[in-house]
Amino acid sequence: MARTLKLRIWRGDDKTGGLQDVTVEANHGEVVLDIIHRVQATQMGDLAVRWNCKAGKCGSCSMEINGKPRLACMTQVASYPEDEVITITPLRAFPVIKDLVTDVSFNYKKAMEIPAVVMPEGMKPGEPRMQQVDVERSQEFRKCIECFLCQNTCHVIRDHEENKKSFSGPRFFIRIAELDMHPLDMLRNRKKTAQEEHGLGFCNITKCCTEVCPEHIKITDNAIIPMKERVADEKYDPVRWLGSKIRRREEVL
Amino acid sequence: MATGVFSQGRAKISERTLRTDKWWIQPLITFGVLFSFIIYATWRAFEGAHYYAEPLISPFYSPCLTTDCVNGSSLLGTPFGHIVLFGMALSPAFIILIFPLGFRMTCYYYRKAYFRSFWMSPPACAVAEPHAKYTGETKAPLIVNNGHRYFFYIGLVFNTLLTIDAFLAFKNPQGQWGHMSIGTVVLLLNATFLWGYSASCHSCRHAIGGRLRHFSKHPIRYKAWTIVTKLNTKHQNFAWVSLIWVAFSDFFVRMVSLHPTWNKYFF
């Protein structure tokens, strides 16, 4: 064993709970999820933690480590000083179920509110062809592993529970952006719904979603801001709006 | 009723944040620099003097458009008379500063800067903000941020004028061409940084090609978009360097106005 770790792990449910002190041994190269598993195996047999791949690809082990939203499987123990107490809590934007497990169903409900791509009429499966340059933009967004760290850190819902009904969050803005940038998508009201139904206007570009994204997706620069600009084209730019009506440019863009 | 991280059903944790790093340093520095700039720019706008030292003009006063402008400082003439607002005489800077100020206030980078450091909404990621209610940019006055593109277009006009100012600085105080001084370099750098700030702007990126759905149908715009995209990753850097340099340019012109020997000529 390389070092002795002092942890504070939040334990409880949606009614009550608190931080509990734990001391545990840690090996070289271990990540926080390894340590949680050791605690689970040796000291807290009923500690609830959600995890799956241990490779930063399933997005299951999202939690807050020393107050920062992170994937436990991608957080090296060695990145913390020897004398630092590591505090581990569940995500603080969502209701807790037990210990480190939260109820993230808010996100699945929001996902269902976004219509899938609508292909041109008469186009059969296997027929669509896209150029690589057109695919690249949305490929970045397809890297999303749905860990919901961006949703968790977004202050619009983290700090204002009442906004959840009218704000979908950064994970779904990249989904909407991906579809709105899709060359073959025929649904033309995505900008309108992004603003009016999904609450794009709530975002004030503080970029926390981008900061915490484990896949390094440029959520703000490549999805949210481009969507805000597209919304501005239709809703806040009378010159652009008039031009689009006269020349019907939407078809050729 | 408790809201935010203290909402019913969420993990019962009494601290607003459990971050152990020095998360407050960045917003504090941002606040300090922006606040210093605001104080300096406000003082200089009210001062109404020492903004022209032939051939140098302060970027805070260019273009100088009122009859109060000192001789030789008005590149576009003086279409406006003496300005008085609520009984107070205003300097020529007040007519124009609203536009670059609007460009920066609605800028996607500065929004992050001032929302974090001034409004603490939030002060840092995963640090609970102090406000009980939040509507973002859905209502006045912040809905104005959606008009960033208009300030961007006006900013291009200002960039052009400030570039002309920089080229006029190749004159000597007697009005003869073919000379170059420290002031020339200062104004040239000012124009360069401002062009960099505009070219890397998110609205510019959108107008150049971001609004397209088919990059493959517009290869030239796509190429231009890739270039602006590269610049866009440095937008924050351009925002800071152009802000600091525009203040320094004004300071330098002021000092040359008071002490002409400060502006050493290379040739």
CSV table of C-alpha atoms in Angstrom, one decimal, chain B:
chain,number,residue,atom,x,y,z
B,1,MET,CA,-38.2,27.7,1.3
B,2,ALA,CA,-34.8,26.1,0.6
B,3,THR,CA,-33.8,26.0,-3.0
B,4,GLY,CA,-30.7,25.2,-5.1
B,5,VAL,CA,-28.3,22.7,-3.5
B,6,PHE,CA,-30.4,22.9,-0.3
B,7,SER,CA,-33.6,21.8,-2.1
B,8,GLN,CA,-35.7,19.1,-0.6
B,9,GLY,CA,-34.6,15.6,-1.8
B,10,ARG,CA,-31.0,16.6,-2.5
B,11,ALA,CA,-28.1,15.4,-0.3
B,12,LYS,CA,-28.2,17.2,3.0
B,13,ILE,CA,-25.0,19.1,3.0
B,14,SER,CA,-24.8,22.4,4.8
B,15,GLU,CA,-21.9,24.0,2.9
B,16,ARG,CA,-22.5,26.0,-0.3
B,17,THR,CA,-19.5,24.4,-1.8
B,18,LEU,CA,-17.0,21.7,-0.8
B,19,ARG,CA,-14.4,22.9,-3.2
B,20,THR,CA,-11.0,23.0,-1.5
B,21,ASP,CA,-9.0,24.8,-4.2
B,22,LYS,CA,-8.7,28.6,-4.4
B,23,TRP,CA,-11.7,29.0,-6.7
B,24,TRP,CA,-12.2,32.6,-5.7
B,25,ILE,CA,-8.9,33.8,-7.1
B,26,GLN,CA,-9.9,33.9,-10.8
B,27,PRO,CA,-13.2,35.9,-10.3
B,28,LEU,CA,-11.3,38.2,-7.9
B,29,ILE,CA,-8.6,39.0,-10.5
B,30,THR,CA,-11.2,39.4,-13.2
B,31,PHE,CA,-13.2,41.7,-11.0
B,32,GLY,CA,-10.1,43.7,-10.2
B,33,VAL,CA,-9.0,44.2,-13.8
B,34,LEU,CA,-12.4,45.0,-15.1
B,35,PHE,CA,-13.3,47.3,-12.3
B,36,SER,CA,-9.9,49.1,-12.7
B,37,PHE,CA,-10.7,49.5,-16.4
B,38,ILE,CA,-14.2,50.9,-15.7
B,39,ILE,CA,-12.8,53.4,-13.3
B,40,TYR,CA,-10.0,54.5,-15.6
B,41,ALA,CA,-12.3,54.7,-18.7
B,42,THR,CA,-14.9,56.6,-16.8
B,43,TRP,CA,-12.4,59.1,-15.5
B,44,ARG,CA,-10.9,59.6,-18.9
B,45,ALA,CA,-14.3,60.0,-20.6
B,46,PHE,CA,-15.2,62.7,-18.1
B,47,GLU,CA,-11.8,64.4,-18.4
B,48,GLY,CA,-12.5,65.6,-21.9
B,49,ALA,CA,-8.8,66.7,-22.4
B,50,HIS,CA,-5.4,65.3,-23.4
B,51,TYR,CA,-6.8,62.9,-25.9
B,52,TYR,CA,-5.0,64.3,-28.9
B,53,ALA,CA,-1.3,64.9,-29.5
B,54,GLU,CA,-0.8,65.3,-33.2
B,55,PRO,CA,-0.8,62.8,-35.0
B,56,LEU,CA,-1.9,60.5,-32.1
B,57,ILE,CA,-5.5,60.3,-31.0
B,58,SER,CA,-6.7,58.3,-28.1
B,59,PRO,CA,-9.0,55.3,-29.0
B,60,PHE,CA,-11.4,56.5,-26.3
B,61,TYR,CA,-12.1,59.6,-28.4
B,62,SER,CA,-11.9,58.4,-31.9
B,63,PRO,CA,-13.8,59.3,-34.0
B,64,CYS,CA,-14.1,62.7,-32.3
B,65,LEU,CA,-17.5,63.9,-33.5
B,66,THR,CA,-18.5,67.0,-31.5
B,67,THR,CA,-17.7,70.7,-31.8
B,68,ASP,CA,-15.8,70.3,-28.5
B,69,CYS,CA,-13.1,68.3,-30.3
B,70,VAL,CA,-9.7,69.9,-30.4
B,71,ASN,CA,-8.4,71.1,-33.8
B,72,GLY,CA,-7.2,68.3,-36.1
B,73,SER,CA,-8.7,65.5,-34.0
B,74,SER,CA,-11.9,65.0,-36.0
B,75,LEU,CA,-11.3,62.5,-38.8
B,76,LEU,CA,-15.0,62.5,-39.8
B,77,GLY,CA,-15.9,66.1,-39.0
B,78,THR,CA,-18.0,67.4,-36.2
B,79,PRO,CA,-21.7,66.6,-36.9
B,80,PHE,CA,-22.6,67.0,-33.2
B,81,GLY,CA,-22.6,70.1,-31.1
B,82,HIS,CA,-21.7,70.6,-27.5
B,83,ILE,CA,-23.4,67.8,-25.5
B,84,VAL,CA,-25.2,68.6,-22.3
B,85,LEU,CA,-27.1,65.9,-20.4
B,86,PHE,CA,-29.0,66.7,-17.2
B,87,GLY,CA,-27.2,70.0,-17.0
B,88,MET,CA,-23.8,68.4,-17.3
B,89,ALA,CA,-21.4,68.9,-20.2
B,90,LEU,CA,-20.2,65.6,-21.7
B,91,SER,CA,-17.0,65.0,-23.5
B,92,PRO,CA,-16.9,63.7,-27.1
B,93,ALA,CA,-16.1,60.2,-25.8
B,94,PHE,CA,-19.6,59.7,-24.5
B,95,ILE,CA,-21.1,59.7,-28.0
B,96,ILE,CA,-18.9,56.8,-29.1
B,97,LEU,CA,-17.9,54.8,-26.1
B,98,ILE,CA,-21.4,53.2,-25.8
B,99,PHE,CA,-20.6,51.1,-28.9
B,100,PRO,CA,-17.4,49.4,-27.9
B,101,LEU,CA,-18.8,49.1,-24.4
B,102,GLY,CA,-21.9,47.4,-25.9
B,103,PHE,CA,-19.7,45.1,-27.9
B,104,ARG,CA,-17.8,44.0,-24.8
B,105,MET,CA,-20.8,43.9,-22.5
B,106,THR,CA,-22.7,41.5,-24.9
B,107,CYS,CA,-19.5,39.5,-25.8
B,108,TYR,CA,-19.8,35.8,-25.1
B,109,TYR,CA,-16.5,35.8,-23.3
B,110,TYR,CA,-17.2,38.8,-21.1
B,111,ARG,CA,-20.5,37.4,-20.1
B,112,LYS,CA,-18.7,34.6,-18.4
B,113,ALA,CA,-16.2,37.1,-16.9
B,114,TYR,CA,-18.8,39.5,-15.4
B,115,PHE,CA,-21.4,36.9,-14.5
B,116,ARG,CA,-18.9,35.1,-12.5
B,117,SER,CA,-16.9,38.0,-11.0
B,118,PHE,CA,-19.5,40.8,-10.6
B,119,TRP,CA,-22.8,39.1,-10.4
B,120,MET,CA,-21.5,35.8,-8.9
B,121,SER,CA,-24.0,33.8,-11.0
B,122,PRO,CA,-22.2,31.6,-10.2
B,123,PRO,CA,-18.8,32.8,-8.8
B,124,ALA,CA,-17.2,29.5,-9.9
B,125,CYS,CA,-18.3,26.1,-11.0
B,126,ALA,CA,-20.1,24.1,-8.3
B,127,VAL,CA,-20.1,27.1,-6.0
B,128,ALA,CA,-23.7,28.0,-5.1
B,129,GLU,CA,-24.7,31.5,-6.2
B,130,PRO,CA,-26.2,33.9,-3.7
B,131,HIS,CA,-29.3,34.8,-5.7
B,132,ALA,CA,-32.7,33.4,-4.9
B,133,LYS,CA,-34.1,33.7,-8.4
B,134,TYR,CA,-32.6,33.4,-11.8
B,135,THR,CA,-34.0,34.1,-15.3
B,136,GLY,CA,-30.8,34.5,-17.2
B,137,GLU,CA,-31.0,36.1,-20.6
B,138,THR,CA,-34.7,35.5,-21.1
B,139,LYS,CA,-35.8,38.9,-19.9
B,140,ALA,CA,-34.7,42.6,-20.0
B,141,PRO,CA,-32.1,43.9,-19.6
B,142,LEU,CA,-30.0,40.8,-20.3
B,143,ILE,CA,-32.0,39.8,-23.3
B,144,VAL,CA,-30.1,42.6,-25.1
B,145,ASN,CA,-27.2,40.2,-25.1
B,146,ASN,CA,-28.9,38.5,-28.0
B,147,GLY,CA,-28.1,41.6,-30.1
B,148,HIS,CA,-24.3,41.0,-29.9
B,149,ARG,CA,-24.0,40.8,-33.7
B,150,TYR,CA,-25.1,44.4,-34.1
B,151,PHE,CA,-22.4,45.6,-31.8
B,152,PHE,CA,-20.0,43.3,-33.7
B,153,TYR,CA,-20.8,45.1,-37.0
B,154,ILE,CA,-20.5,48.5,-35.4
B,155,GLY,CA,-17.2,47.4,-33.9
B,156,LEU,CA,-15.9,46.7,-37.4
B,157,VAL,CA,-16.5,50.3,-38.2
B,158,PHE,CA,-14.6,51.4,-35.1
B,159,ASN,CA,-11.7,49.0,-36.0
B,160,THR,CA,-11.5,50.5,-39.4
B,161,LEU,CA,-11.3,54.1,-38.0
B,162,LEU,CA,-8.7,53.1,-35.4
B,163,THR,CA,-6.7,51.5,-38.1
B,164,ILE,CA,-6.8,54.7,-40.0
B,165,ASP,CA,-5.7,56.5,-36.8
B,166,ALA,CA,-2.7,54.1,-36.6
B,167,PHE,CA,-1.7,54.8,-40.2
B,168,LEU,CA,-2.0,58.6,-39.6
B,169,ALA,CA,0.5,58.1,-36.9
B,170,PHE,CA,3.1,57.6,-39.6
B,171,LYS,CA,3.1,61.4,-39.7
B,172,ASN,CA,5.2,63.6,-37.6
B,173,PRO,CA,3.7,66.5,-35.5
B,174,GLN,CA,4.2,68.8,-38.5
B,175,GLY,CA,1.9,66.6,-40.6
B,176,GLN,CA,4.7,65.1,-42.8
B,177,TRP,CA,4.4,61.5,-43.8
B,178,GLY,CA,7.1,58.9,-43.6
B,179,HIS,CA,7.8,59.0,-39.9
B,180,MET,CA,7.4,56.4,-37.2
B,181,SER,CA,7.3,56.7,-33.4
B,182,ILE,CA,6.5,54.7,-30.3
B,183,GLY,CA,3.0,56.1,-30.7
B,184,THR,CA,2.7,54.6,-34.1
B,185,VAL,CA,3.6,51.2,-32.7
B,186,VAL,CA,1.2,51.6,-29.8
B,187,LEU,CA,-1.7,52.5,-32.1
B,188,LEU,CA,-0.8,49.8,-34.7
B,189,LEU,CA,-0.8,47.2,-31.9
B,190,ASN,CA,-4.1,48.6,-30.6
B,191,ALA,CA,-5.8,48.2,-34.1
B,192,THR,CA,-4.3,44.7,-34.5
B,193,PHE,CA,-5.5,43.5,-31.1
B,194,LEU,CA,-9.0,44.9,-31.8
B,195,TRP,CA,-9.2,43.2,-35.2
B,196,GLY,CA,-8.1,40.0,-33.5
B,197,TYR,CA,-10.8,40.4,-30.9
B,198,SER,CA,-13.5,41.1,-33.6
B,199,ALA,CA,-12.3,38.3,-36.0
B,200,SER,CA,-12.3,35.7,-33.1
B,201,CYS,CA,-15.8,36.8,-32.1
B,202,HIS,CA,-18.5,34.1,-31.8
B,203,SER,CA,-20.9,36.2,-33.9
B,204,CYS,CA,-18.3,36.6,-36.6
B,205,ARG,CA,-17.8,32.8,-36.5
B,206,HIS,CA,-21.5,32.4,-37.0
B,207,ALA,CA,-21.8,34.9,-39.8
B,208,ILE,CA,-18.8,33.5,-41.6
B,209,GLY,CA,-20.1,30.0,-41.8
B,210,GLY,CA,-21.5,28.8,-38.5
B,211,ARG,CA,-25.1,29.2,-39.6
B,212,LEU,CA,-24.6,26.8,-42.5
B,213,ARG,CA,-26.1,23.3,-42.4
B,214,HIS,CA,-24.1,22.1,-45.4
B,215,PHE,CA,-20.4,22.9,-45.1
B,216,SER,CA,-19.8,20.8,-48.2
B,217,LYS,CA,-21.9,23.0,-50.3
B,218,HIS,CA,-20.0,26.1,-49.3
B,219,PRO,CA,-16.3,25.2,-49.4
B,220,ILE,CA,-15.0,28.8,-49.3
B,221,ARG,CA,-17.2,29.7,-46.3
B,222,TYR,CA,-16.2,26.5,-44.6
B,223,LYS,CA,-12.5,27.3,-45.0
B,224,ALA,CA,-13.1,30.8,-43.6
B,225,TRP,CA,-15.1,29.2,-40.8
B,226,THR,CA,-12.2,26.9,-39.9
B,227,ILE,CA,-9.8,29.9,-39.7
B,228,VAL,CA,-12.2,31.9,-37.5
B,229,THR,CA,-12.8,28.8,-35.4
B,230,LYS,CA,-9.0,28.7,-34.7
B,231,LEU,CA,-9.0,32.3,-33.8
B,232,ASN,CA,-12.2,31.8,-31.7
B,233,THR,CA,-10.3,29.5,-29.3
B,234,LYS,CA,-8.2,32.5,-28.5
B,235,HIS,CA,-11.1,34.9,-28.1
B,236,GLN,CA,-10.6,35.2,-24.3
B,237,ASN,CA,-6.9,36.2,-24.9
B,238,PHE,CA,-7.9,38.7,-27.5
B,239,ALA,CA,-10.5,40.1,-25.2
B,240,TRP,CA,-8.0,40.8,-22.4
B,241,VAL,CA,-5.1,42.0,-24.5
B,242,SER,CA,-7.3,44.3,-26.5
B,243,LEU,CA,-8.9,45.7,-23.4
B,244,ILE,CA,-5.7,46.4,-21.6
B,245,TRP,CA,-4.0,47.7,-24.7
B,246,VAL,CA,-6.8,50.2,-25.5
B,247,ALA,CA,-6.5,51.6,-22.0
B,248,PHE,CA,-2.7,51.7,-22.4
B,249,SER,CA,-3.0,53.4,-25.8
B,250,ASP,CA,-5.2,56.1,-24.2
B,251,PHE,CA,-2.8,56.5,-21.3
B,252,PHE,CA,0.1,56.8,-23.7
B,253,VAL,CA,-1.6,59.5,-25.8
B,254,ARG,CA,-2.5,61.3,-22.7
B,255,MET,CA,1.1,61.3,-21.5
B,256,VAL,CA,2.3,62.4,-24.9
B,257,SER,CA,-0.2,65.2,-24.8
B,258,LEU,CA,1.3,66.4,-21.5
B,259,HIS,CA,4.9,65.5,-22.3
B,260,PRO,CA,5.5,65.5,-26.1
B,261,THR,CA,9.0,64.1,-25.6
B,262,TRP,CA,7.5,60.8,-24.5
B,263,ASN,CA,6.8,60.0,-28.2
B,264,LYS,CA,10.3,59.1,-29.4
B,265,TYR,CA,10.6,59.0,-33.2
B,266,PHE,CA,12.5,56.1,-34.8
B,267,PHE,CA,12.7,58.0,-38.1
